[in-house]
Amino acid sequence: MHMKEQLAKIREEALEAIRNTDVDSALDAVRVKYLGKKGELTALLKQTGKLPAEERPVVGQMANEVRTALTDAIATQKKTLAASAMEMRLAAETVDVTIPGDRTELGHIHPLTKVVDEITDVFTGMGFEVADGPEIELAAYNFTRLNTEEGHPGREWTDTFYITEGHDDPKNDAVLLRSQTSPMQIRVMEQKQPPIRMIAPGRVFRKDEADATHSPMFHQIEGMVVDKGITMADLKGTLNEVVKALYGPDAVTRFRPHHFPFTEPSCEVDMQCFECKGKGCSVCKGEGWIELLGAGMIHPKVLEGCGIDTDVYSGWAFGMGVERLAMRRYGIKDLRLVFENDVRFLKQF
Ligand code: PHE
């Protein structure tokens, strides 16, 4: 075959091979095969010396053209391969923002906390401050300074969790788990002079066996007002406003006489059942009324023990049980569910 034809054949074959490469390494192999030191084109060029002198320049020029053509084609194909590799990478890495995400389960406020928050909002809206104090308390604050002297049955170790040695030591410096939020009355009056308007939500502890309506730990909200000229009428007016704010304009309260060592006179306050409006239903267990709290005018001995002049000032206080209210509000039948934190239960609220 004449050298010119061989050159044409190499050019055609090589261009075809270049076009067919799909990766860089294949392209490199083609380059070596034709243009490398032992490549086909290189080998052919070495033979130009054997040609008749007049043909050499023509064939030489043609060989150079073939070399240039192949070199250019390789460069072009290299760019093409790089571009398509980039395209493939982009396609593979594309994020479809329309695919629905993984849903994360959201928690929410515990039903007890909801009730505390609601009641707290109503009182703060009426100008009450929120006070917080220790759950581990001295007998002096939980009992003595609340006019509950040593020997009072409420101080018995059978009812109260004593922490200090002796367990049954009801003395003033005995350390215990507070059995009521009422020690907050003393702690607040110790801190500031009247006028005082405060509520104190928190946990309290009593030696009660856990069942559907009892728990050794539960929540109370203490409330207290001390100012000039405060009477039972202020207590009644305030509590009526609170139940209306919580249960609507028709809500009514009822006051029954009662006894607490630290209030005189004392009362228990009921709210007309929000479900049946007094007719009697399953929520109020047929009574038409729901027990709300214990309250009364703060005993002068308690005020004086905190350095408050009872010729000038008087006050009232109440203690409200939170669990009972929450159970009625949400139709919870067993108190234990409230504390077990079983998600299947909590999800309902
Ligand atoms: N501390 C009382 C109780 O736990 C409730 C109460 C508080 C009564 C304040 C009167 C005044 O039963």
XYZ file of C-alpha atoms and ligand atoms in Angstrom:
361
model
C 0.000 0.000 0.000
C 1.265 3.480 -0.771
C 2.294 5.514 2.244
C -0.334 8.188 1.499
C -3.064 5.588 1.641
C -1.640 4.173 4.871
C -1.682 7.660 6.363
C -5.297 8.161 5.332
C -6.242 4.816 6.823
C -4.521 5.591 10.136
C -6.236 8.977 10.234
C -9.652 7.438 9.667
C -9.171 4.568 12.170
C -7.710 6.829 14.841
C -10.465 9.438 14.549
C -13.071 6.704 14.794
C -11.334 5.240 17.901
C -11.147 8.688 19.517
C -14.847 9.328 18.948
C -15.705 5.983 20.539
C -13.843 6.539 23.834
C -15.992 7.065 26.882
C -13.373 7.593 29.615
C -10.072 9.456 29.902
C -8.017 6.281 30.255
C -9.382 4.898 26.969
C -8.558 8.179 25.259
C -5.024 7.947 26.602
C -4.681 4.440 25.233
C -5.720 5.617 21.774
C -3.162 8.436 21.896
C -0.379 6.002 22.782
C -1.500 3.559 20.104
C -1.180 6.129 17.296
C 0.987 8.997 18.502
C 3.184 7.345 21.150
C 6.889 6.577 20.634
C 5.996 3.127 19.334
C 2.716 4.304 17.873
C 1.495 3.513 14.378
C 1.879 7.062 13.009
C 5.354 7.401 14.534
C 6.389 4.092 13.011
C 5.167 5.174 9.594
C 6.999 8.499 9.791
C 10.274 6.673 10.413
C 9.893 5.091 7.020
C 9.673 8.358 5.047
C 13.423 8.167 4.681
C 13.016 5.256 2.260
C 10.812 7.293 -0.091
C 12.059 8.831 -3.324
C 13.324 12.373 -2.556
C 10.552 14.176 -4.469
C 7.799 12.435 -2.511
C 9.239 13.099 0.943
C 7.990 16.676 1.437
C 4.466 15.819 0.318
C 4.176 12.769 2.544
C 5.885 14.610 5.414
C 3.396 17.427 5.194
C 0.500 14.984 5.077
C 1.838 13.092 8.115
C 2.065 16.371 10.025
C -1.526 17.187 9.109
C -2.640 13.757 10.383
C -0.722 14.270 13.642
C -2.345 17.698 14.129
C -5.786 16.338 13.315
C -5.441 13.500 15.841
C -4.003 15.768 18.530
C -6.894 18.210 18.041
C -9.470 15.421 18.040
C -8.025 14.032 21.293
C -8.164 17.477 22.935
C -11.779 17.998 21.806
C -12.825 14.524 23.001
C -11.112 15.167 26.352
C -13.297 18.250 26.827
C -16.422 16.362 25.764
C -15.692 13.565 28.252
C -15.050 16.057 31.071
C -18.331 17.853 30.324
C -20.393 14.668 30.307
C -18.693 13.425 33.499
C -19.660 16.697 35.174
C -23.209 16.364 33.885
C -23.472 12.849 35.295
C -22.138 13.977 38.651
C -24.627 16.845 38.834
C -27.478 14.513 37.926
C -26.407 12.039 40.614
C -26.099 14.736 43.243
C -29.365 16.485 42.469
C -31.587 16.986 45.528
C -35.296 16.650 44.865
C -36.729 19.282 47.152
C -40.251 18.068 46.424
C -39.702 14.670 48.124
C -41.580 14.716 51.467
C -39.192 14.855 54.457
C -38.990 12.493 57.432
C -41.528 13.554 60.024
C -40.155 14.179 63.523
C -42.639 13.668 66.316
C -43.163 16.869 68.260
C -43.694 16.820 72.000
C -46.120 19.132 73.741
C -46.929 20.609 77.121
C -47.994 18.065 79.766
C -51.710 18.367 80.704
C -50.790 19.211 84.316
C -48.434 21.961 83.195
C -51.151 23.302 80.894
C -53.540 23.671 83.825
C -50.857 25.333 85.996
C -49.942 27.711 83.123
C -53.580 28.671 82.526
C -54.249 29.420 86.191
C -50.931 31.267 86.521
C -51.845 33.443 83.504
C -55.147 34.464 85.079
C -53.483 35.460 88.366
C -50.547 37.303 86.803
C -53.132 39.165 84.708
C -54.624 40.338 88.024
C -51.271 41.629 89.259
C -50.086 38.591 91.241
C -46.399 37.699 91.315
C -45.226 34.100 90.940
C -43.024 32.838 93.792
C -40.924 29.685 93.899
C -39.464 27.959 96.944
C -37.884 24.746 98.246
C -39.559 21.343 98.146
C -37.203 20.251 100.937
C -38.382 22.366 103.830
C -37.936 22.940 107.561
C -40.729 21.856 109.905
C -40.720 25.463 111.143
C -41.975 26.684 107.749
C -44.185 23.740 106.846
C -45.856 23.649 110.278
C -44.845 25.787 113.276
C -44.935 29.217 111.682
C -48.244 28.207 110.052
C -49.719 27.899 113.541
C -49.359 24.123 113.489
C -47.494 23.500 116.726
C -45.600 20.429 117.831
C -48.027 17.715 118.804
C -50.477 18.611 116.047
C -51.581 15.404 114.282
C -50.638 16.871 110.863
C -46.964 16.752 111.918
C -46.966 12.979 112.454
C -44.305 10.952 110.624
C -47.155 8.762 109.377
C -48.351 11.606 107.132
C -45.191 13.557 106.303
C -41.853 12.503 104.789
C -39.140 13.487 107.267
C -35.612 13.533 105.881
C -33.540 14.158 108.999
C -32.489 11.342 111.273
C -35.153 10.006 113.547
C -37.768 10.289 110.800
C -40.410 10.836 113.437
C -38.779 13.964 114.859
C -41.389 16.666 114.450
C -39.165 19.455 115.887
C -38.762 22.844 114.244
C -35.372 22.162 112.691
C -36.479 18.817 111.290
C -36.029 18.627 107.520
C -38.939 17.267 105.512
C -40.560 17.183 102.085
C -43.141 19.959 102.226
C -46.648 18.560 102.607
C -48.258 21.745 101.237
C -47.262 24.923 99.390
C -48.356 27.014 102.407
C -44.753 27.461 103.695
C -44.447 29.806 100.704
C -46.710 32.215 102.604
C -44.040 32.501 105.312
C -41.133 32.633 102.853
C -42.738 35.486 100.885
C -43.807 37.493 103.958
C -40.264 37.095 105.293
C -38.936 38.673 102.106
C -41.262 41.611 101.644
C -43.765 43.853 103.345
C -47.368 44.320 102.145
C -48.941 44.970 99.730
C -48.376 41.326 98.692
C -50.143 39.501 95.869
C -48.509 36.191 95.054
C -49.143 32.686 93.821
C -46.737 29.783 94.286
C -47.266 26.662 92.170
C -45.236 23.589 93.105
C -44.925 19.973 94.147
C -45.947 18.678 97.556
C -45.458 15.276 99.209
C -47.551 13.147 101.526
C -47.360 9.546 102.682
C -50.319 8.445 100.611
C -50.527 5.088 98.883
C -50.760 5.573 95.101
C -54.163 4.681 93.670
C -56.623 6.113 91.152
C -57.096 9.313 93.184
C -53.990 9.505 95.430
C -50.304 10.019 94.824
C -47.418 10.569 97.301
C -46.432 13.550 95.118
C -48.866 16.036 93.666
C -49.143 19.719 92.812
C -50.679 22.688 94.583
C -50.963 26.353 93.809
C -50.722 28.584 96.856
C -52.241 32.047 96.656
C -51.932 34.952 99.076
C -52.928 38.591 99.354
C -51.854 40.830 102.269
C -52.783 44.494 102.246
C -54.760 47.140 104.143
C -58.450 46.362 104.564
C -58.420 42.903 102.937
C -61.542 40.846 103.747
C -63.219 37.554 102.867
C -65.175 39.515 100.225
C -61.886 40.118 98.342
C -61.168 36.385 98.413
C -64.631 35.626 97.091
C -64.439 38.298 94.391
C -60.989 37.177 93.242
C -61.895 33.464 93.073
C -65.119 34.256 91.189
C -63.128 36.210 88.605
C -60.657 33.340 88.287
C -63.275 30.640 87.644
C -65.014 32.912 85.111
C -61.713 33.487 83.316
C -61.052 29.715 83.256
C -64.539 28.307 82.668
C -66.594 31.141 81.174
C -68.936 33.909 82.447
C -71.498 31.446 83.894
C -69.047 29.845 86.336
C -70.109 30.131 89.991
C -68.387 29.320 93.305
C -69.697 28.127 96.656
C -68.016 28.634 100.063
C -68.324 26.051 102.851
C -66.963 26.528 106.385
C -63.879 24.457 107.158
C -60.844 24.407 109.434
C -57.146 25.056 108.808
C -54.717 25.952 111.610
C -53.277 28.924 109.678
C -56.519 30.616 108.571
C -59.413 31.990 110.596
C -62.103 31.866 109.443
C -61.407 29.016 107.006
C -63.444 27.651 104.153
C -63.469 25.211 101.294
C -64.458 26.549 97.900
C -66.315 24.571 95.265
C -67.020 25.489 91.673
C -70.298 24.644 90.000
C -69.633 21.727 87.615
C -68.590 23.112 84.222
C -70.059 20.057 82.517
C -73.625 19.871 83.898
C -73.952 23.360 85.436
C -74.971 21.903 88.813
C -77.379 19.172 87.700
C -75.036 16.323 88.552
C -73.071 14.255 86.030
C -70.133 11.859 85.798
C -67.553 14.668 85.905
C -68.786 15.936 89.331
C -69.818 12.416 90.423
C -73.447 13.503 90.667
C -72.758 16.340 93.100
C -73.135 19.324 90.772
C -70.071 20.912 92.430
C -66.333 20.394 92.124
C -64.014 20.987 95.082
C -61.545 23.670 94.111
C -59.421 24.679 97.093
C -59.029 25.384 100.801
C -58.779 29.001 101.898
C -59.356 31.557 104.611
C -58.238 34.773 106.268
C -54.610 34.390 107.337
C -54.430 33.793 111.099
C -53.116 36.867 112.980
C -50.484 34.660 114.658
C -49.089 33.774 111.229
C -48.958 37.422 110.085
C -47.402 38.610 113.364
C -44.828 35.804 113.223
C -43.617 37.413 109.990
C -43.468 40.896 111.523
C -46.643 42.167 109.905
C -48.730 44.626 111.943
C -52.227 43.122 112.182
C -53.673 46.463 113.279
C -52.878 47.741 109.773
C -52.867 44.678 107.567
C -54.946 41.597 106.938
C -54.814 38.945 104.260
C -56.231 35.820 102.749
C -54.660 32.679 101.380
C -55.728 29.620 99.446
C -54.256 26.281 98.418
C -55.529 24.636 95.246
C -54.976 21.011 94.180
C -53.898 20.876 90.539
C -54.336 17.178 89.697
C -58.021 17.023 90.581
C -58.738 20.000 88.340
C -56.694 18.594 85.462
C -58.363 15.176 85.751
C -61.817 16.738 85.580
C -60.824 19.092 82.773
C -59.408 16.294 80.618
C -61.609 13.419 81.755
C -58.660 11.452 83.191
C -59.930 8.512 85.236
C -56.727 7.371 86.965
C -54.233 9.751 88.588
C -51.345 7.330 88.057
C -51.559 7.898 84.286
C -50.670 11.554 84.845
C -47.247 10.648 86.279
C -46.325 7.532 84.332
C -45.594 9.550 81.167
C -46.715 6.777 78.841
C -46.598 8.426 75.420
C -49.810 6.656 74.344
C -51.568 8.498 77.184
C -49.835 11.858 76.738
C -50.579 11.886 72.997
C -54.287 12.385 73.733
C -53.819 15.932 74.961
N -52.470 24.090 102.715
C -53.870 23.666 102.735
C -53.943 22.204 102.278
O -52.962 21.705 101.781
C -54.727 24.513 101.846
C -54.841 25.940 102.312
C -53.935 26.908 101.874
C -55.844 26.314 103.165
C -54.049 28.209 102.278
C -55.972 27.638 103.569
C -55.094 28.559 103.124
O -54.950 21.559 102.418
